[in-house]
mmCIF file of C-alpha atoms and ligand atoms in Angstrom:
data_model
loop_
_atom_site.group_PDB
_atom_site.id
_atom_site.type_symbol
_atom_site.label_atom_id
_atom_site.label_comp_id
_atom_site.label_asym_id
_atom_site.label_seq_id
_atom_site.Cartn_x
_atom_site.Cartn_y
_atom_site.Cartn_z
ATOM 1 C CA MET D 1 1.629 -5.558 -28.626
ATOM 2 C CA SER D 2 4.161 -7.805 -30.332
ATOM 3 C CA ARG D 3 7.027 -7.315 -27.852
ATOM 4 C CA PRO D 4 8.006 -10.562 -26.065
ATOM 5 C CA ILE D 5 7.514 -11.603 -22.450
ATOM 6 C CA GLY D 6 10.729 -11.979 -20.450
ATOM 7 C CA ILE D 7 10.885 -15.001 -18.137
ATOM 8 C CA PHE D 8 13.794 -16.025 -15.939
ATOM 9 C CA ASP D 9 14.940 -18.615 -13.431
ATOM 10 C CA SER D 10 18.233 -19.978 -12.153
ATOM 11 C CA GLY D 11 17.962 -22.865 -14.618
ATOM 12 C CA ILE D 12 15.360 -25.249 -16.036
ATOM 13 C CA GLY D 13 12.701 -24.794 -13.313
ATOM 14 C CA GLY D 14 11.135 -21.719 -14.881
ATOM 15 C CA LEU D 15 10.483 -23.728 -18.030
ATOM 16 C CA THR D 16 7.511 -25.212 -16.156
ATOM 17 C CA VAL D 17 6.089 -21.683 -15.965
ATOM 18 C CA ALA D 18 7.181 -20.755 -19.521
ATOM 19 C CA SER D 19 5.426 -23.779 -20.936
ATOM 20 C CA ALA D 20 2.179 -22.959 -19.056
ATOM 21 C CA ILE D 21 2.434 -19.386 -20.370
ATOM 22 C CA LYS D 22 2.771 -20.625 -23.944
ATOM 23 C CA LYS D 23 -0.340 -22.776 -23.449
ATOM 24 C CA ALA D 24 -2.402 -19.992 -21.895
ATOM 25 C CA LEU D 25 -1.134 -17.300 -24.269
ATOM 26 C CA PRO D 26 -0.240 -18.989 -27.569
ATOM 27 C CA GLY D 27 -0.153 -15.623 -29.348
ATOM 28 C CA GLU D 28 2.757 -14.366 -27.255
ATOM 29 C CA SER D 29 6.456 -14.871 -27.831
ATOM 30 C CA ILE D 30 8.855 -15.379 -24.952
ATOM 31 C CA ILE D 31 12.471 -14.718 -24.139
ATOM 32 C CA TYR D 32 13.632 -17.171 -21.484
ATOM 33 C CA PHE D 33 16.782 -16.724 -19.449
ATOM 34 C CA GLY D 34 18.186 -19.618 -17.387
ATOM 35 C CA ASP D 35 21.052 -18.437 -15.207
ATOM 36 C CA THR D 36 22.823 -21.783 -15.417
ATOM 37 C CA ALA D 37 26.174 -20.215 -14.527
ATOM 38 C CA HIS D 38 24.806 -19.501 -11.042
ATOM 39 C CA VAL D 39 22.359 -22.348 -10.395
ATOM 40 C CA PRO D 40 21.384 -23.242 -7.684
ATOM 41 C CA TYR D 41 20.129 -19.924 -6.307
ATOM 42 C CA GLY D 42 18.610 -21.650 -3.310
ATOM 43 C CA ASP D 43 21.690 -21.630 -1.108
ATOM 44 C CA LYS D 44 22.888 -18.132 -1.980
ATOM 45 C CA SER D 45 22.287 -14.888 -0.082
ATOM 46 C CA LYS D 46 19.325 -12.648 -0.844
ATOM 47 C CA GLU D 47 21.721 -9.850 -1.819
ATOM 48 C CA LEU D 48 23.557 -11.950 -4.403
ATOM 49 C CA ILE D 49 20.338 -13.303 -5.914
ATOM 50 C CA ALA D 50 18.893 -9.772 -6.092
ATOM 51 C CA HIS D 51 22.058 -8.670 -7.911
ATOM 52 C CA TYR D 52 21.595 -11.473 -10.480
ATOM 53 C CA ALA D 53 17.879 -10.730 -10.874
ATOM 54 C CA VAL D 54 18.442 -7.025 -11.531
ATOM 55 C CA ARG D 55 21.077 -7.713 -14.201
ATOM 56 C CA ILE D 56 18.956 -10.366 -15.943
ATOM 57 C CA THR D 57 15.929 -8.066 -15.911
ATOM 58 C CA ASP D 58 18.023 -5.280 -17.466
ATOM 59 C CA PHE D 59 19.100 -7.708 -20.200
ATOM 60 C CA LEU D 60 15.482 -8.709 -20.901
ATOM 61 C CA LEU D 61 14.254 -5.133 -20.979
ATOM 62 C CA GLN D 62 17.102 -3.203 -22.553
ATOM 63 C CA GLU D 63 18.518 -5.754 -24.969
ATOM 64 C CA LYS D 64 15.385 -7.782 -25.704
ATOM 65 C CA ASN D 65 12.711 -5.114 -25.381
ATOM 66 C CA CYS D 66 10.346 -7.270 -23.274
ATOM 67 C CA LYS D 67 6.945 -5.843 -22.320
ATOM 68 C CA ALA D 68 6.559 -7.765 -19.029
ATOM 69 C CA ILE D 69 8.836 -9.715 -16.693
ATOM 70 C CA VAL D 70 7.936 -13.003 -15.032
ATOM 71 C CA ILE D 71 10.241 -14.026 -12.194
ATOM 72 C CA ALA D 72 9.736 -17.769 -12.723
ATOM 73 C CA CYS D 73 11.663 -18.647 -9.582
ATOM 74 C CA ASN D 74 10.490 -18.625 -5.969
ATOM 75 C CA THR D 75 13.961 -17.921 -4.624
ATOM 76 C CA ALA D 76 14.429 -14.870 -6.859
ATOM 77 C CA SER D 77 10.827 -13.789 -6.156
ATOM 78 C CA ALA D 78 11.546 -13.941 -2.409
ATOM 79 C CA ALA D 79 14.851 -12.090 -2.803
ATOM 80 C CA ALA D 80 14.120 -9.489 -5.455
ATOM 81 C CA TYR D 81 10.438 -9.083 -6.378
ATOM 82 C CA GLU D 82 9.751 -5.947 -4.358
ATOM 83 C CA HIS D 83 12.912 -4.289 -5.577
ATOM 84 C CA LEU D 84 12.185 -5.072 -9.252
ATOM 85 C CA ARG D 85 8.536 -4.057 -8.933
ATOM 86 C CA ASP D 86 9.478 -0.684 -7.421
ATOM 87 C CA GLN D 87 12.302 -0.132 -9.895
ATOM 88 C CA HIS D 88 9.992 -0.634 -12.898
ATOM 89 C CA ARG D 89 6.750 0.678 -11.434
ATOM 90 C CA GLY D 90 4.746 2.518 -14.075
ATOM 91 C CA SER D 91 6.797 1.192 -16.983
ATOM 92 C CA ILE D 92 6.403 -2.592 -17.171
ATOM 93 C CA PRO D 93 4.553 -5.203 -15.083
ATOM 94 C CA VAL D 94 6.720 -7.536 -12.983
ATOM 95 C CA ILE D 95 5.067 -10.789 -11.903
ATOM 96 C CA ASN D 96 6.322 -13.128 -9.196
ATOM 97 C CA VAL D 97 5.422 -16.774 -8.614
ATOM 98 C CA ILE D 98 4.600 -16.507 -4.904
ATOM 99 C CA ASP D 99 1.502 -14.282 -4.740
ATOM 100 C CA PRO D 100 -0.633 -16.222 -7.276
ATOM 101 C CA MET D 101 0.200 -19.414 -5.346
ATOM 102 C CA ILE D 102 -0.816 -17.880 -2.002
ATOM 103 C CA GLU D 103 -4.163 -16.836 -3.555
ATOM 104 C CA GLU D 104 -4.755 -20.343 -4.888
ATOM 105 C CA VAL D 105 -4.005 -22.058 -1.572
ATOM 106 C CA ILE D 106 -6.057 -19.742 0.611
ATOM 107 C CA ALA D 107 -9.016 -20.125 -1.753
ATOM 108 C CA THR D 108 -8.916 -23.918 -1.268
ATOM 109 C CA ASP D 109 -11.021 -24.399 1.855
ATOM 110 C CA ALA D 110 -10.579 -28.171 1.957
ATOM 111 C CA VAL D 111 -6.903 -27.699 2.842
ATOM 112 C CA LYS D 112 -6.363 -27.164 6.591
ATOM 113 C CA HIS D 113 -2.688 -28.010 7.037
ATOM 114 C CA VAL D 114 -0.381 -27.119 4.204
ATOM 115 C CA GLY D 115 3.232 -28.183 3.803
ATOM 116 C CA ILE D 116 5.634 -25.854 1.971
ATOM 117 C CA ILE D 117 8.770 -27.261 0.370
ATOM 118 C CA ALA D 118 11.331 -24.950 -1.209
ATOM 119 C CA THR D 119 14.969 -23.925 -1.288
ATOM 120 C CA LYS D 120 16.783 -22.790 1.867
ATOM 121 C CA THR D 121 16.679 -19.140 0.786
ATOM 122 C CA THR D 122 12.917 -19.198 0.102
ATOM 123 C CA ILE D 123 12.106 -20.906 3.414
ATOM 124 C CA GLY D 124 14.610 -18.690 5.258
ATOM 125 C CA SER D 125 13.011 -15.535 3.832
ATOM 126 C CA GLY D 126 9.777 -16.447 5.657
ATOM 127 C CA VAL D 127 7.711 -15.036 2.808
ATOM 128 C CA TYR D 128 5.212 -17.921 2.540
ATOM 129 C CA GLN D 129 4.907 -18.208 6.325
ATOM 130 C CA GLU D 130 4.289 -14.470 6.692
ATOM 131 C CA LYS D 131 1.710 -14.308 3.882
ATOM 132 C CA PHE D 132 -0.211 -17.388 5.078
ATOM 133 C CA SER D 133 -0.349 -16.153 8.697
ATOM 134 C CA ARG D 134 -1.550 -12.733 7.603
ATOM 135 C CA ARG D 135 -3.980 -13.793 4.872
ATOM 136 C CA LYS D 136 -5.507 -16.911 6.488
ATOM 137 C CA PRO D 137 -4.804 -17.002 10.236
ATOM 138 C CA GLY D 138 -6.604 -20.349 10.745
ATOM 139 C CA LEU D 139 -4.462 -22.210 8.229
ATOM 140 C CA LYS D 140 -1.821 -24.474 9.734
ATOM 141 C CA PHE D 141 1.430 -24.592 7.764
ATOM 142 C CA SER D 142 4.747 -26.412 7.999
ATOM 143 C CA ALA D 143 7.652 -25.053 5.979
ATOM 144 C CA MET D 144 10.624 -27.252 5.180
ATOM 145 C CA ALA D 145 13.755 -26.578 3.115
ATOM 146 C CA THR D 146 14.527 -29.361 0.637
ATOM 147 C CA PRO D 147 17.867 -28.189 -0.736
ATOM 148 C CA LEU D 148 18.807 -31.319 -2.678
ATOM 149 C CA LEU D 149 15.766 -31.285 -4.938
ATOM 150 C CA ALA D 150 16.472 -28.402 -7.344
ATOM 151 C CA GLN D 151 20.048 -29.505 -7.884
ATOM 152 C CA MET D 152 18.947 -33.112 -8.395
ATOM 153 C CA ILE D 153 16.385 -32.050 -10.997
ATOM 154 C CA GLU D 154 18.799 -29.652 -12.704
ATOM 155 C CA GLU D 155 21.162 -32.609 -13.139
ATOM 156 C CA GLY D 156 18.394 -34.611 -14.804
ATOM 157 C CA PHE D 157 17.626 -36.944 -11.900
ATOM 158 C CA TYR D 158 13.861 -37.378 -11.867
ATOM 159 C CA ASN D 159 11.582 -40.380 -12.313
ATOM 160 C CA ASN D 160 14.328 -42.712 -11.161
ATOM 161 C CA SER D 161 15.406 -44.568 -8.028
ATOM 162 C CA ILE D 162 17.618 -41.702 -6.841
ATOM 163 C CA SER D 163 14.846 -39.113 -6.922
ATOM 164 C CA GLU D 164 12.480 -41.612 -5.283
ATOM 165 C CA ALA D 165 14.912 -42.167 -2.392
ATOM 166 C CA VAL D 166 15.630 -38.455 -1.874
ATOM 167 C CA LEU D 167 11.927 -37.592 -2.002
ATOM 168 C CA GLY D 168 11.041 -40.410 0.400
ATOM 169 C CA GLU D 169 13.540 -39.005 2.892
ATOM 170 C CA TYR D 170 12.175 -35.465 2.704
ATOM 171 C CA LEU D 171 8.450 -36.208 2.510
ATOM 172 C CA GLY D 172 8.740 -38.770 5.309
ATOM 173 C CA ASP D 173 9.929 -36.062 7.702
ATOM 174 C CA ASP D 174 7.776 -35.683 10.826
ATOM 175 C CA MET D 175 7.240 -32.035 10.021
ATOM 176 C CA LEU D 176 5.068 -32.966 7.034
ATOM 177 C CA LYS D 177 3.050 -35.584 8.909
ATOM 178 C CA ASP D 178 -0.719 -34.925 8.675
ATOM 179 C CA ILE D 179 -0.603 -32.359 5.851
ATOM 180 C CA ASP D 180 -3.522 -32.336 3.432
ATOM 181 C CA GLY D 181 -1.928 -29.917 0.945
ATOM 182 C CA LEU D 182 1.622 -29.397 -0.289
ATOM 183 C CA VAL D 183 2.949 -26.261 -1.963
ATOM 184 C CA LEU D 184 5.727 -26.879 -4.473
ATOM 185 C CA ALA D 185 7.376 -23.548 -3.707
ATOM 186 C CA CYS D 186 10.161 -24.009 -6.232
ATOM 187 C CA THR D 187 9.545 -23.965 -9.951
ATOM 188 C CA HIS D 188 11.839 -26.957 -10.445
ATOM 189 C CA TYR D 189 9.518 -29.233 -8.451
ATOM 190 C CA PRO D 190 6.655 -29.686 -10.971
ATOM 191 C CA LEU D 191 9.123 -31.923 -12.798
ATOM 192 C CA ILE D 192 8.749 -34.400 -9.918
ATOM 193 C CA LYS D 193 5.056 -33.729 -9.272
ATOM 194 C CA LYS D 194 4.026 -37.181 -10.478
ATOM 195 C CA GLU D 195 6.460 -38.811 -8.061
ATOM 196 C CA ILE D 196 5.205 -36.640 -5.202
ATOM 197 C CA ASP D 197 1.619 -37.524 -6.080
ATOM 198 C CA ALA D 198 2.533 -41.197 -6.142
ATOM 199 C CA TYR D 199 4.166 -40.880 -2.701
ATOM 200 C CA TYR D 200 0.930 -39.498 -1.243
ATOM 201 C CA GLN D 201 -1.245 -41.777 -3.389
ATOM 202 C CA GLY D 202 -3.361 -38.812 -4.371
ATOM 203 C CA LYS D 203 -4.384 -38.086 -0.743
ATOM 204 C CA VAL D 204 -2.599 -34.744 -0.496
ATOM 205 C CA LYS D 205 -3.475 -31.845 -2.817
ATOM 206 C CA ILE D 206 -0.345 -30.713 -4.617
ATOM 207 C CA PHE D 207 -0.111 -27.019 -5.594
ATOM 208 C CA ASP D 208 2.255 -25.893 -8.323
ATOM 209 C CA SER D 209 2.551 -22.367 -9.580
ATOM 210 C CA ALA D 210 2.856 -22.818 -13.356
ATOM 211 C CA GLU D 211 -0.803 -22.503 -14.340
ATOM 212 C CA VAL D 212 -1.833 -19.917 -11.759
ATOM 213 C CA VAL D 213 1.061 -17.691 -12.787
ATOM 214 C CA ALA D 214 0.123 -18.005 -16.471
ATOM 215 C CA LYS D 215 -3.467 -17.064 -15.567
ATOM 216 C CA LYS D 216 -2.288 -14.068 -13.571
ATOM 217 C CA LEU D 217 -0.060 -12.910 -16.439
ATOM 218 C CA ARG D 218 -2.952 -13.170 -18.876
ATOM 219 C CA ALA D 219 -5.163 -11.030 -16.613
ATOM 220 C CA ILE D 220 -2.440 -8.370 -16.273
ATOM 221 C CA LEU D 221 -1.704 -8.220 -20.010
ATOM 222 C CA GLU D 222 -5.428 -7.881 -20.708
ATOM 223 C CA LYS D 223 -5.864 -5.158 -18.124
ATOM 224 C CA GLU D 224 -2.847 -3.208 -19.345
ATOM 225 C CA ASN D 225 -3.790 -3.654 -22.989
ATOM 226 C CA LEU D 226 -0.561 -5.489 -23.695
ATOM 227 C CA LEU D 227 -1.878 -8.664 -25.346
ATOM 228 C CA ASN D 228 -0.373 -9.415 -28.739
ATOM 229 C CA THR D 229 -2.892 -9.077 -31.528
ATOM 230 C CA SER D 230 -0.469 -9.728 -34.385
ATOM 231 C CA GLN D 231 1.345 -12.995 -35.140
ATOM 232 C CA ALA D 232 3.562 -14.448 -32.411
ATOM 233 C CA GLY D 233 7.269 -13.955 -33.007
ATOM 234 C CA GLU D 234 9.977 -16.525 -32.322
ATOM 235 C CA ASP D 235 10.756 -17.741 -28.818
ATOM 236 C CA HIS D 236 14.349 -17.500 -27.629
ATOM 237 C CA PHE D 237 16.070 -19.412 -24.837
ATOM 238 C CA PHE D 238 19.195 -17.946 -23.307
ATOM 239 C CA VAL D 239 21.501 -19.590 -20.795
ATOM 240 C CA SER D 240 24.484 -18.087 -19.057
ATOM 241 C CA ASP D 241 26.310 -21.418 -19.312
ATOM 242 C CA TYR D 242 25.542 -24.265 -21.679
ATOM 243 C CA THR D 243 24.236 -27.453 -19.996
ATOM 244 C CA LYS D 244 23.019 -30.661 -21.591
ATOM 245 C CA SER D 245 20.178 -31.053 -19.065
ATOM 246 C CA PHE D 246 18.840 -27.636 -20.042
ATOM 247 C CA GLU D 247 18.702 -28.607 -23.678
ATOM 248 C CA GLU D 248 16.926 -31.866 -22.825
ATOM 249 C CA ALA D 249 14.422 -30.098 -20.583
ATOM 250 C CA THR D 250 13.541 -27.532 -23.252
ATOM 251 C CA ARG D 251 12.951 -30.388 -25.687
ATOM 252 C CA ILE D 252 10.663 -32.188 -23.199
ATOM 253 C CA PHE D 253 8.645 -29.052 -22.442
ATOM 254 C CA PHE D 254 8.336 -27.588 -25.889
ATOM 255 C CA GLN D 255 8.228 -30.880 -27.809
ATOM 256 C CA LYS D 256 10.761 -29.706 -30.328
ATOM 257 C CA VAL D 257 14.485 -29.157 -30.443
ATOM 258 C CA VAL D 258 15.082 -25.736 -29.006
ATOM 259 C CA LYS D 259 18.141 -23.805 -30.003
ATOM 260 C CA LEU D 260 19.926 -22.524 -26.907
ATOM 261 C CA GLU D 261 21.713 -19.224 -27.117
ATOM 262 C CA ARG D 262 24.476 -18.395 -24.718
ATOM 263 C CA SER D 263 24.286 -14.947 -23.211
ATOM 264 C CA GLY D 264 27.499 -13.390 -22.032
ATOM 265 C CA ILE D 265 25.952 -11.030 -19.496
ATOM 266 C CA TRP D 266 28.394 -12.191 -16.828
ATOM 267 C CA ASP D 267 31.466 -12.227 -19.041
ATOM 268 C CA ASP D 268 32.686 -8.889 -17.771
ATOM 269 C CA THR D 269 32.397 -9.908 -14.098
ATOM 270 C CA THR D 270 34.485 -12.103 -11.857
ATOM 271 C CA THR D 271 31.522 -13.828 -10.176
ATOM 272 C CA SER D 272 31.733 -16.887 -12.449
ATOM 273 C CA MET D 273 32.961 -18.469 -15.657
HETATM 274 N N1 LIG T 301 13.566 -22.745 -9.428
HETATM 275 C C1 LIG T 301 13.988 -22.013 -8.315
HETATM 276 C C2 LIG T 301 12.910 -21.673 -7.332
HETATM 277 O O1 LIG T 301 11.758 -21.630 -7.700
HETATM 278 C C3 LIG T 301 15.356 -22.081 -7.755
HETATM 279 C C4 LIG T 301 16.084 -23.339 -7.602
HETATM 280 C C5 LIG T 301 17.520 -23.053 -7.289
HETATM 281 O O2 LIG T 301 18.197 -22.491 -8.156
HETATM 282 O O3 LIG T 301 17.957 -23.326 -6.158
HETATM 283 O O4 LIG T 301 13.175 -21.402 -6.197
#
């Protein structure tokens, strides 16, 4: 089916997932929405994030005719997945980034004590903690909010002395002492995965959701007979506010200059802009 896949995040983080999806499913076209007018989501209330997620999903479905929705953001997955899934049950599949990650971690027997780093809203929602306790009672976990990271990455600070110092501060926290696995529970964090790996000198297994989510999406599209069998259409990247770092990140991920389109979905509201 030649309809596109709708993918959204607060900003550039979901591009890590979008790029894995393009690799796993080269025949599919995507419509990406980065809600740059409202980034970061990670310090906002669940209610506000759910409001954003519902509106963006409506845009992707009604205006862009998407055949599946990928919530490429842990914070929005924690705040709005169940609502979106129930709202669209029976019409289109909605995929979140948390469940495929939980599956991956619990299947990795070598990991006994896993650290979870994410935004304040994701950690505060308790979703990872609840799922790990229920699905693998013997697994020790330590969840820590790292609120500076997404904003730092969104502003283009990675692979430099600032990101190294901020990361050193967070990862050096006592709470993460003795971990043998670390969940990057924010889709912005794969952009600093190399730095995190270097910090642990390869001794801690780092989990990021991009590939597992792409694999999950592929399985769902196959099962629901939604895979595209004709030629892939064009990809489109929408932002709710133009940012230079977004344009640079799309170029890095997709290895070509990507034309950003501004969507005015918030223009008739007073929440921003
Ligand atoms: N990329 C997002 C996540 O996975 C959100 C970052 C933010 O906007 O705070 O949680």
